[in-house]
């Protein structure tokens, strides 16, 4: 959802600022509140939108509700506390401590909300809480699957129940501000009626024409959902690569992996049509930038001047990266055995796969694995590895158990004897793990 957009829609995230003001404006008009004139209403809209005033003395007012400068605002504090409480997610962020230390200070001729320097770690906790909520709730793998199902159901039922996008422009807002009507607006009325009851209406509607929509809802109710066979952190995209291009590249890479897996396993067939892929972006606030870079602080002995905290004053335990990309692969389950094969394919794709042979020249007992082990004898029942084939990934082979003694790093290729992977004495491997 676009935080600055003008489309009313239902979502686990806060409403877009334009939509929030539209609903507030409708409440004011329909309740006949006359104490607020047109100029007051426009000022309220600016505060909700976080639009900075031209007056440098009043910038701090636009950092309270929707802070576009550094993201610290009461709107986030509200849904942090609410969602953490109802989802049972620990909230390490103490907004009361931050609120008590907040004060307006001068920063290069402008007035900004600043915080005491000693609460810098508390500010970081706020952004970490935001990241945790997106990871564990808002963009959770199952949440995304269910949201996609419900979206498909609404699209398939939109004609039957007249579900249409409700767009609000600035012209609409201006007309409503100037209007003296106290009647509920048609657009708002439609939006308010679009509640959770639409879920049951679709599910239990008896007439024809909704079977497709009903199936999507039934899948959610009966938990007939695609399985997430794996997720992986992806490397940072190229400068000119956006999230949509990353999704296409991730999908193409997975399809290639499925093809290769099918070649390596003639008795197993994974159909690419049974898979869906997705890439999500998780960050603290600013893309790949420390959020503290945009926060002003003040000192105990100088409480009227704000400044940016120095690097040596920050915790040394903060991460170096503040944005990450997560790739996920979903599988439409046909059988438990196929789901297991799909998970193994994912491990092979991301971690790598290696074939181990008990004797040189790929003879003797053979075992295939995508994970490491502290002892090949305990794991596979063979005394040692004398030859191997690395199909993907980078592997570390050790001449001793428990990843001890000499280590050899193997890339993709075939190794008919220990000397081929660098063993000076042609000693076999007794343990191994992916790099």
Short mmCIF file of C-alpha atoms in Angstrom, two decimals:
data_model
loop_
_atom_site.label_atom_id
_atom_site.label_comp_id
_atom_site.label_asym_id
_atom_site.label_seq_id
_atom_site.Cartn_x
_atom_site.Cartn_y
_atom_site.Cartn_z
CA UNK A 1 0.00 0.00 0.00
CA UNK A 2 1.20 3.45 -0.84
CA UNK A 3 1.25 5.58 2.35
CA UNK A 4 0.66 8.71 0.33
CA UNK A 5 -1.96 7.33 -1.98
CA UNK A 6 -5.59 8.25 -2.18
CA UNK A 7 -7.27 4.87 -2.48
CA UNK A 8 -9.42 3.68 0.40
CA UNK A 9 -8.75 0.05 1.15
CA UNK A 10 -8.69 -2.45 4.00
CA UNK A 11 -5.22 -3.45 5.15
CA UNK A 12 -3.23 -4.43 8.27
CA UNK A 13 -1.26 -1.22 7.76
CA UNK A 14 -2.40 2.32 8.61
CA UNK A 15 -4.69 3.94 6.05
CA UNK A 16 -3.13 6.22 3.45
CA UNK A 17 -2.97 9.77 4.77
CA UNK A 18 -5.38 11.14 2.13
CA UNK A 19 -7.94 8.46 2.99
CA UNK A 20 -7.51 9.10 6.73
CA UNK A 21 -8.30 12.77 6.28
CA UNK A 22 -11.24 11.99 3.99
CA UNK A 23 -12.85 9.83 6.70
CA UNK A 24 -12.12 12.44 9.38
CA UNK A 25 -13.61 15.14 7.15
CA UNK A 26 -16.75 13.07 6.64
CA UNK A 27 -17.13 12.64 10.41
CA UNK A 28 -16.75 16.39 10.96
CA UNK A 29 -19.30 17.23 8.25
CA UNK A 30 -21.84 14.52 9.10
CA UNK A 31 -21.74 15.38 12.82
CA UNK A 32 -22.26 19.04 12.08
CA UNK A 33 -19.08 20.24 13.81
CA UNK A 34 -18.93 23.93 12.92
CA UNK A 35 -16.10 25.09 15.20
CA UNK A 36 -13.55 24.32 12.49
CA UNK A 37 -13.43 26.66 9.49
CA UNK A 38 -11.95 25.87 6.04
CA UNK A 39 -8.49 27.08 7.02
CA UNK A 40 -8.50 24.84 10.10
CA UNK A 41 -9.45 21.81 8.00
CA UNK A 42 -6.68 22.49 5.49
CA UNK A 43 -4.20 22.80 8.35
CA UNK A 44 -5.36 19.46 9.76
CA UNK A 45 -4.86 17.87 6.34
CA UNK A 46 -1.29 19.19 6.22
CA UNK A 47 -0.59 17.72 9.66
CA UNK A 48 -2.01 14.34 8.64
CA UNK A 49 -0.04 14.38 5.38
CA UNK A 50 3.15 15.52 7.13
CA UNK A 51 3.60 18.39 4.69
CA UNK A 52 6.28 20.72 5.98
CA UNK A 53 5.21 24.32 6.49
CA UNK A 54 7.08 27.08 4.72
CA UNK A 55 7.72 28.65 8.12
CA UNK A 56 10.88 27.12 9.66
CA UNK A 57 9.55 27.92 13.12
CA UNK A 58 6.64 25.47 12.72
CA UNK A 59 8.31 22.46 11.11
CA UNK A 60 8.12 20.54 14.39
CA UNK A 61 4.30 20.52 14.17
CA UNK A 62 4.52 18.33 11.06
CA UNK A 63 6.76 15.80 12.82
CA UNK A 64 4.11 14.74 15.33
CA UNK A 65 1.53 12.74 13.38
CA UNK A 66 3.20 11.72 10.12
CA UNK A 67 6.92 12.44 10.29
CA UNK A 68 8.33 12.23 6.77
CA UNK A 69 11.74 13.42 7.92
CA UNK A 70 12.77 10.49 10.13
CA UNK A 71 9.66 8.33 10.65
CA UNK A 72 9.30 8.94 14.39
CA UNK A 73 5.64 9.82 14.98
CA UNK A 74 2.68 8.94 17.18
CA UNK A 75 0.93 7.12 14.31
CA UNK A 76 3.60 4.43 14.38
CA UNK A 77 3.72 4.37 18.18
CA UNK A 78 -0.02 3.65 18.19
CA UNK A 79 0.03 0.64 15.88
CA UNK A 80 3.29 -0.68 17.40
CA UNK A 81 1.66 -0.91 20.84
CA UNK A 82 -1.68 -2.19 19.52
CA UNK A 83 -0.34 -4.82 17.13
CA UNK A 84 2.40 -6.12 19.44
CA UNK A 85 -0.19 -6.55 22.19
CA UNK A 86 -2.75 -8.42 20.07
CA UNK A 87 -0.18 -10.50 18.18
CA UNK A 88 1.80 -11.43 21.26
CA UNK A 89 5.03 -10.03 19.80
CA UNK A 90 7.46 -8.58 22.37
CA UNK A 91 7.75 -4.79 22.09
CA UNK A 92 11.13 -3.64 23.30
CA UNK A 93 10.34 -0.06 22.32
CA UNK A 94 9.30 2.24 25.19
CA UNK A 95 7.46 5.19 23.63
CA UNK A 96 6.86 6.74 27.06
CA UNK A 97 10.60 7.17 27.64
CA UNK A 98 11.03 8.73 24.22
CA UNK A 99 8.02 10.98 24.71
CA UNK A 100 9.30 12.31 28.06
CA UNK A 101 12.63 13.29 26.52
CA UNK A 102 11.15 15.00 23.43
CA UNK A 103 11.52 18.76 23.14
CA UNK A 104 11.61 21.35 20.37
CA UNK A 105 15.15 22.57 19.63
CA UNK A 106 16.72 24.80 17.04
CA UNK A 107 18.65 23.04 14.29
CA UNK A 108 20.30 25.25 11.68
CA UNK A 109 17.63 27.93 11.97
CA UNK A 110 14.70 25.49 12.02
CA UNK A 111 12.72 24.08 14.93
CA UNK A 112 12.66 20.27 15.08
CA UNK A 113 11.55 17.70 17.64
CA UNK A 114 14.72 16.44 19.30
CA UNK A 115 15.42 13.76 21.89
CA UNK A 116 17.89 13.47 24.74
CA UNK A 117 21.16 11.89 23.59
CA UNK A 118 20.90 9.09 26.15
CA UNK A 119 17.75 7.65 24.49
CA UNK A 120 19.50 7.00 21.15
CA UNK A 121 19.30 3.24 21.71
CA UNK A 122 15.58 3.57 22.45
CA UNK A 123 15.11 5.25 19.06
CA UNK A 124 16.87 2.31 17.44
CA UNK A 125 14.52 -0.06 19.31
CA UNK A 126 11.60 1.68 17.63
CA UNK A 127 12.88 0.95 14.14
CA UNK A 128 13.77 -2.61 15.11
CA UNK A 129 10.19 -3.08 16.37
CA UNK A 130 8.92 -1.87 13.00
CA UNK A 131 11.15 -4.38 11.23
CA UNK A 132 9.98 -7.20 13.54
CA UNK A 133 6.30 -6.46 12.93
CA UNK A 134 6.74 -6.52 9.16
CA UNK A 135 8.78 -9.74 9.33
CA UNK A 136 6.58 -11.62 11.81
CA UNK A 137 3.15 -10.26 10.94
CA UNK A 138 2.49 -7.81 8.10
CA UNK A 139 4.64 -9.66 5.55
CA UNK A 140 4.60 -13.10 7.14
CA UNK A 141 4.60 -15.89 4.57
CA UNK A 142 1.15 -17.20 5.58
CA UNK A 143 -0.32 -13.70 5.84
CA UNK A 144 0.80 -12.99 2.29
CA UNK A 145 -0.78 -16.23 1.04
CA UNK A 146 -4.12 -15.54 2.74
CA UNK A 147 -4.12 -11.89 1.61
CA UNK A 148 -3.57 -13.04 -1.98
CA UNK A 149 -6.47 -15.50 -1.69
CA UNK A 150 -8.83 -12.85 -0.32
CA UNK A 151 -7.76 -10.38 -3.00
CA UNK A 152 -8.52 -12.93 -5.72
CA UNK A 153 -11.91 -13.63 -4.14
CA UNK A 154 -12.82 -9.93 -4.05
CA UNK A 155 -11.79 -9.48 -7.67
CA UNK A 156 -13.88 -12.46 -8.76
CA UNK A 157 -16.88 -11.21 -6.77
CA UNK A 158 -16.56 -7.50 -7.58
CA UNK A 159 -19.32 -7.46 -10.19
CA UNK A 160 -21.81 -9.42 -8.08
CA UNK A 161 -21.33 -7.23 -5.00
CA UNK A 162 -20.34 -4.02 -6.82
CA UNK A 163 -16.93 -3.85 -5.21
CA UNK A 164 -15.06 -0.99 -6.86
CA UNK A 165 -11.97 1.10 -6.06
CA UNK A 166 -12.89 4.26 -4.17
CA UNK A 167 -10.55 7.00 -5.30
CA UNK A 168 -10.22 10.28 -3.45
CA UNK A 169 -8.51 13.21 -5.15
CA UNK A 170 -7.48 16.57 -3.75
CA UNK A 171 -10.32 18.13 -5.73
CA UNK A 172 -12.78 15.83 -3.92
CA UNK A 173 -11.34 16.97 -0.61
CA UNK A 174 -11.55 20.65 -1.55
CA UNK A 175 -15.18 20.26 -2.61
CA UNK A 176 -16.02 18.54 0.66
CA UNK A 177 -14.25 21.22 2.71
CA UNK A 178 -16.29 23.93 1.01
CA UNK A 179 -19.53 21.95 1.14
CA UNK A 180 -22.10 22.71 3.82
CA UNK A 181 -23.86 19.37 3.43
CA UNK A 182 -24.10 17.15 6.52
CA UNK A 183 -25.17 14.06 4.55
CA UNK A 184 -22.81 11.09 4.61
CA UNK A 185 -20.66 11.03 1.51
CA UNK A 186 -21.44 8.25 -0.98
CA UNK A 187 -17.80 7.20 -1.28
CA UNK A 188 -17.32 7.00 2.47
CA UNK A 189 -20.60 5.11 2.87
CA UNK A 190 -19.41 2.45 0.42
CA UNK A 191 -16.06 2.18 2.15
CA UNK A 192 -17.56 1.84 5.63
CA UNK A 193 -19.85 -0.95 4.41
CA UNK A 194 -16.87 -2.93 3.07
CA UNK A 195 -16.19 -4.74 6.34
CA UNK A 196 -15.32 -8.34 7.22
CA UNK A 197 -18.90 -9.39 6.52
CA UNK A 198 -18.06 -9.49 2.79
CA UNK A 199 -16.04 -12.59 3.63
CA UNK A 200 -19.19 -14.46 4.81
CA UNK A 201 -21.35 -13.02 2.03
CA UNK A 202 -19.06 -14.50 -0.61
CA UNK A 203 -18.68 -17.79 1.24
CA UNK A 204 -22.40 -18.47 1.76
CA UNK A 205 -23.86 -16.85 -1.37
CA UNK A 206 -26.09 -19.49 -3.02
CA UNK A 207 -26.44 -18.17 -6.57
CA UNK A 208 -24.25 -19.13 -9.50
CA UNK A 209 -21.35 -17.01 -10.67
CA UNK A 210 -19.38 -17.00 -7.44
CA UNK A 211 -17.87 -20.48 -7.41
CA UNK A 212 -14.42 -19.14 -8.20
CA UNK A 213 -14.58 -16.56 -5.42
CA UNK A 214 -16.07 -19.05 -2.97
CA UNK A 215 -13.28 -21.52 -3.64
CA UNK A 216 -10.67 -18.90 -2.72
CA UNK A 217 -12.45 -18.19 0.58
CA UNK A 218 -12.96 -21.91 1.29
CA UNK A 219 -9.25 -22.45 0.78
CA UNK A 220 -8.58 -19.94 3.55
CA UNK A 221 -11.20 -21.38 5.91
CA UNK A 222 -10.09 -24.98 5.39
CA UNK A 223 -6.39 -24.07 5.28
CA UNK A 224 -5.95 -25.38 1.76
CA UNK A 225 -3.05 -23.05 1.23
CA UNK A 226 0.18 -23.28 -0.75
CA UNK A 227 3.14 -24.33 1.39
CA UNK A 228 6.21 -22.17 1.73
CA UNK A 229 8.94 -24.69 0.98
CA UNK A 230 11.69 -22.21 1.77
CA UNK A 231 12.77 -18.61 2.10
CA UNK A 232 16.17 -17.08 1.66
CA UNK A 233 17.89 -13.74 2.11
CA UNK A 234 18.99 -12.27 -1.20
CA UNK A 235 21.99 -10.15 -2.01
CA UNK A 236 21.50 -6.42 -2.53
CA UNK A 237 20.12 -5.51 -5.96
CA UNK A 238 22.06 -3.60 -8.53
CA UNK A 239 21.70 0.19 -8.51
CA UNK A 240 19.14 0.27 -11.32
CA UNK A 241 17.29 -2.90 -10.27
CA UNK A 242 13.92 -2.43 -8.57
CA UNK A 243 11.85 -4.92 -6.59
CA UNK A 244 9.84 -6.06 -9.63
CA UNK A 245 13.03 -6.91 -11.51
CA UNK A 246 14.29 -8.80 -8.47
CA UNK A 247 11.09 -10.84 -8.44
CA UNK A 248 11.49 -11.75 -12.11
CA UNK A 249 15.15 -12.71 -11.63
CA UNK A 250 14.31 -14.79 -8.54
CA UNK A 251 11.54 -16.62 -10.39
CA UNK A 252 13.79 -17.34 -13.38
CA UNK A 253 16.54 -18.64 -11.09
CA UNK A 254 14.12 -20.96 -9.30
CA UNK A 255 12.70 -22.31 -12.57
CA UNK A 256 16.23 -23.10 -13.73
CA UNK A 257 16.90 -24.88 -10.43
CA UNK A 258 13.76 -27.02 -10.84
CA UNK A 259 14.85 -28.04 -14.33
CA UNK A 260 18.31 -29.04 -13.10
CA UNK A 261 16.83 -30.90 -10.13
CA UNK A 262 14.58 -32.94 -12.44
CA UNK A 263 17.61 -33.87 -14.57
CA UNK A 264 19.53 -35.06 -11.51
CA UNK A 265 16.54 -37.05 -10.24
CA UNK A 266 14.96 -39.00 -13.15
CA UNK A 267 12.47 -40.71 -10.83
CA UNK A 268 11.24 -37.36 -9.44
CA UNK A 269 9.36 -34.68 -11.35
CA UNK A 270 8.61 -31.22 -10.00
CA UNK A 271 6.26 -29.18 -12.18
CA UNK A 272 7.14 -25.47 -12.33
CA UNK A 273 3.43 -24.68 -12.66
CA UNK A 274 2.95 -25.84 -9.06
CA UNK A 275 5.23 -23.13 -7.70
CA UNK A 276 4.88 -19.42 -7.00
CA UNK A 277 7.71 -17.13 -5.98
CA UNK A 278 7.86 -13.75 -4.29
CA UNK A 279 10.43 -11.25 -3.07
CA UNK A 280 9.68 -8.87 -0.19
CA UNK A 281 11.67 -5.92 1.08
CA UNK A 282 12.22 -5.38 4.81
CA UNK A 283 13.90 -2.30 6.21
CA UNK A 284 14.17 -0.10 9.27
CA UNK A 285 13.02 3.10 7.58
CA UNK A 286 15.38 4.66 5.06
CA UNK A 287 16.68 2.30 2.38
CA UNK A 288 19.95 0.79 3.56
CA UNK A 289 20.66 3.72 5.85
CA UNK A 290 21.01 3.97 9.60
CA UNK A 291 17.74 5.56 10.83
CA UNK A 292 19.67 7.52 13.46
CA UNK A 293 21.20 9.57 10.64
CA UNK A 294 17.94 11.53 10.41
CA UNK A 295 17.21 12.02 14.12
CA UNK A 296 18.21 15.12 16.10
CA UNK A 297 19.30 14.97 19.74
CA UNK A 298 20.17 17.46 22.47
CA UNK A 299 22.56 17.31 25.43
CA UNK A 300 21.80 17.73 29.11
CA UNK A 301 23.84 20.94 29.37
CA UNK A 302 22.62 22.36 26.06
CA UNK A 303 18.91 21.68 25.77
CA UNK A 304 17.95 24.31 23.19
CA UNK A 305 20.23 23.18 20.35
CA UNK A 306 19.74 20.00 18.36
CA UNK A 307 22.45 18.01 16.63
CA UNK A 308 23.02 14.66 14.93
CA UNK A 309 24.59 12.11 17.20
CA UNK A 310 28.22 11.29 16.48
CA UNK A 311 29.27 7.90 15.23
CA UNK A 312 31.32 7.15 18.35
CA UNK A 313 28.24 7.82 20.51
CA UNK A 314 26.22 5.08 18.84
CA UNK A 315 26.16 1.48 19.96
CA UNK A 316 28.80 -0.65 18.27
CA UNK A 317 26.28 -3.51 18.13
CA UNK A 318 24.11 -1.88 15.45
CA UNK A 319 23.94 -3.72 12.11
CA UNK A 320 25.78 -2.49 9.06
CA UNK A 321 22.83 -3.04 6.71
CA UNK A 322 19.33 -1.73 7.33
CA UNK A 323 17.50 -3.18 4.32
CA UNK A 324 17.14 -6.81 3.31
CA UNK A 325 15.33 -8.75 0.62
CA UNK A 326 13.66 -12.09 1.29
CA UNK A 327 12.86 -14.54 -1.49
CA UNK A 328 10.11 -17.11 -0.92
CA UNK A 329 9.00 -20.17 -2.86
CA UNK A 330 5.42 -21.45 -2.44
CA UNK A 331 4.26 -24.89 -3.53
CA UNK A 332 0.73 -26.10 -4.26
CA UNK A 333 0.87 -29.34 -2.34
CA UNK A 334 -0.07 -32.48 -4.27
CA UNK A 335 1.36 -35.01 -1.84
CA UNK A 336 3.60 -35.15 1.22
CA UNK A 337 6.31 -36.84 -0.84
CA UNK A 338 6.30 -34.12 -3.50
CA UNK A 339 6.39 -31.42 -0.81
CA UNK A 340 9.45 -33.12 0.68
CA UNK A 341 11.12 -33.21 -2.76
CA UNK A 342 10.31 -29.51 -3.25
CA UNK A 343 11.95 -28.64 0.08
CA UNK A 344 15.02 -30.68 -0.82
CA UNK A 345 15.19 -28.91 -4.18
CA UNK A 346 15.11 -25.56 -2.40
CA UNK A 347 17.92 -26.58 -0.03
CA UNK A 348 19.97 -27.82 -2.96
CA UNK A 349 19.36 -24.56 -4.80
CA UNK A 350 20.32 -22.25 -1.94
CA UNK A 351 22.75 -24.30 0.13
CA UNK A 352 24.10 -26.61 -2.53
CA UNK A 353 24.07 -30.35 -3.12
CA UNK A 354 26.87 -32.85 -2.98
CA UNK A 355 27.13 -36.57 -3.74
CA UNK A 356 29.44 -38.55 -1.48
CA UNK A 357 31.09 -41.85 -2.42
CA UNK A 358 32.67 -44.35 -0.07
CA UNK A 359 35.36 -45.31 -2.57
CA UNK A 360 37.53 -43.46 -5.08
CA UNK A 361 36.39 -42.88 -8.67
CA UNK A 362 32.74 -42.61 -7.53
CA UNK A 363 32.51 -46.24 -6.53
CA UNK A 364 30.93 -47.91 -3.52
CA UNK A 365 28.03 -46.60 -1.48
CA UNK A 366 26.68 -43.20 -2.63
CA UNK A 367 24.83 -40.66 -0.52
CA UNK A 368 23.35 -37.33 -1.59
CA UNK A 369 22.91 -34.43 0.82
CA UNK A 370 22.08 -30.74 0.98
CA UNK A 371 23.17 -30.33 4.62
CA UNK A 372 26.39 -30.94 6.51
CA UNK A 373 27.17 -33.52 9.18
CA UNK A 374 29.72 -33.93 11.96
CA UNK A 375 30.38 -37.55 11.04
CA UNK A 376 29.65 -39.25 7.72
CA UNK A 377 29.79 -42.60 9.52
CA UNK A 378 27.09 -41.64 12.00
CA UNK A 379 24.96 -39.89 9.37
CA UNK A 380 25.33 -42.16 6.32
CA UNK A 381 26.89 -45.35 7.67
CA UNK A 382 30.11 -45.06 5.64
CA UNK A 383 33.60 -44.90 7.10
CA UNK A 384 34.83 -41.99 5.00
CA UNK A 385 34.37 -40.01 1.78
CA UNK A 386 36.95 -40.90 -0.89
CA UNK A 387 35.32 -39.13 -3.85
CA UNK A 388 32.49 -36.70 -4.44
CA UNK A 389 30.54 -34.60 -6.94
CA UNK A 390 29.59 -31.03 -6.04
CA UNK A 391 26.48 -30.04 -8.03
CA UNK A 392 25.93 -26.62 -6.48
CA UNK A 393 27.20 -24.40 -3.71
CA UNK A 394 30.56 -24.39 -1.96
CA UNK A 395 31.40 -27.20 0.47
CA UNK A 396 33.96 -27.64 3.22
CA UNK A 397 35.33 -31.16 3.69
CA UNK A 398 37.27 -31.99 6.86
CA UNK A 399 39.75 -34.81 7.41
CA UNK A 400 38.52 -35.24 10.99
CA UNK A 401 35.18 -35.61 12.70
CA UNK A 402 33.27 -32.63 14.12
CA UNK A 403 34.71 -30.31 11.46
CA UNK A 404 38.26 -30.79 12.75
CA UNK A 405 41.76 -31.16 11.26
CA UNK A 406 42.53 -30.05 7.70
CA UNK A 407 39.70 -28.35 5.81
CA UNK A 408 39.31 -28.38 2.01
CA UNK A 409 36.95 -25.99 0.22
CA UNK A 410 35.26 -27.46 -2.85
CA UNK A 411 33.37 -25.61 -5.56
CA UNK A 412 31.17 -27.14 -8.27
CA UNK A 413 32.94 -30.02 -9.97
CA UNK A 414 33.92 -33.68 -9.70
CA UNK A 415 36.58 -35.01 -7.36
CA UNK A 416 37.44 -38.69 -8.06
CA UNK A 417 39.95 -38.94 -5.17
CA UNK A 418 40.98 -36.88 -2.09
CA UNK A 419 44.12 -35.63 -3.83
CA UNK A 420 41.88 -33.84 -6.34
CA UNK A 421 40.43 -31.62 -3.60
CA UNK A 422 43.88 -30.84 -2.19
CA UNK A 423 44.60 -33.54 0.38
CA UNK A 424 48.39 -33.86 0.50
CA UNK A 425 48.24 -37.40 1.92
CA UNK A 426 45.15 -38.41 -0.08
CA UNK A 427 43.28 -38.56 3.25
CA UNK A 428 39.48 -38.97 2.97
CA UNK A 429 36.91 -36.67 4.55
CA UNK A 430 35.12 -37.61 7.76
CA UNK A 431 32.81 -34.55 8.12
CA UNK A 432 31.51 -31.78 5.89
CA UNK A 433 29.26 -28.72 5.73
CA UNK A 434 28.17 -26.11 3.18
CA UNK A 435 30.01 -22.80 3.31
#
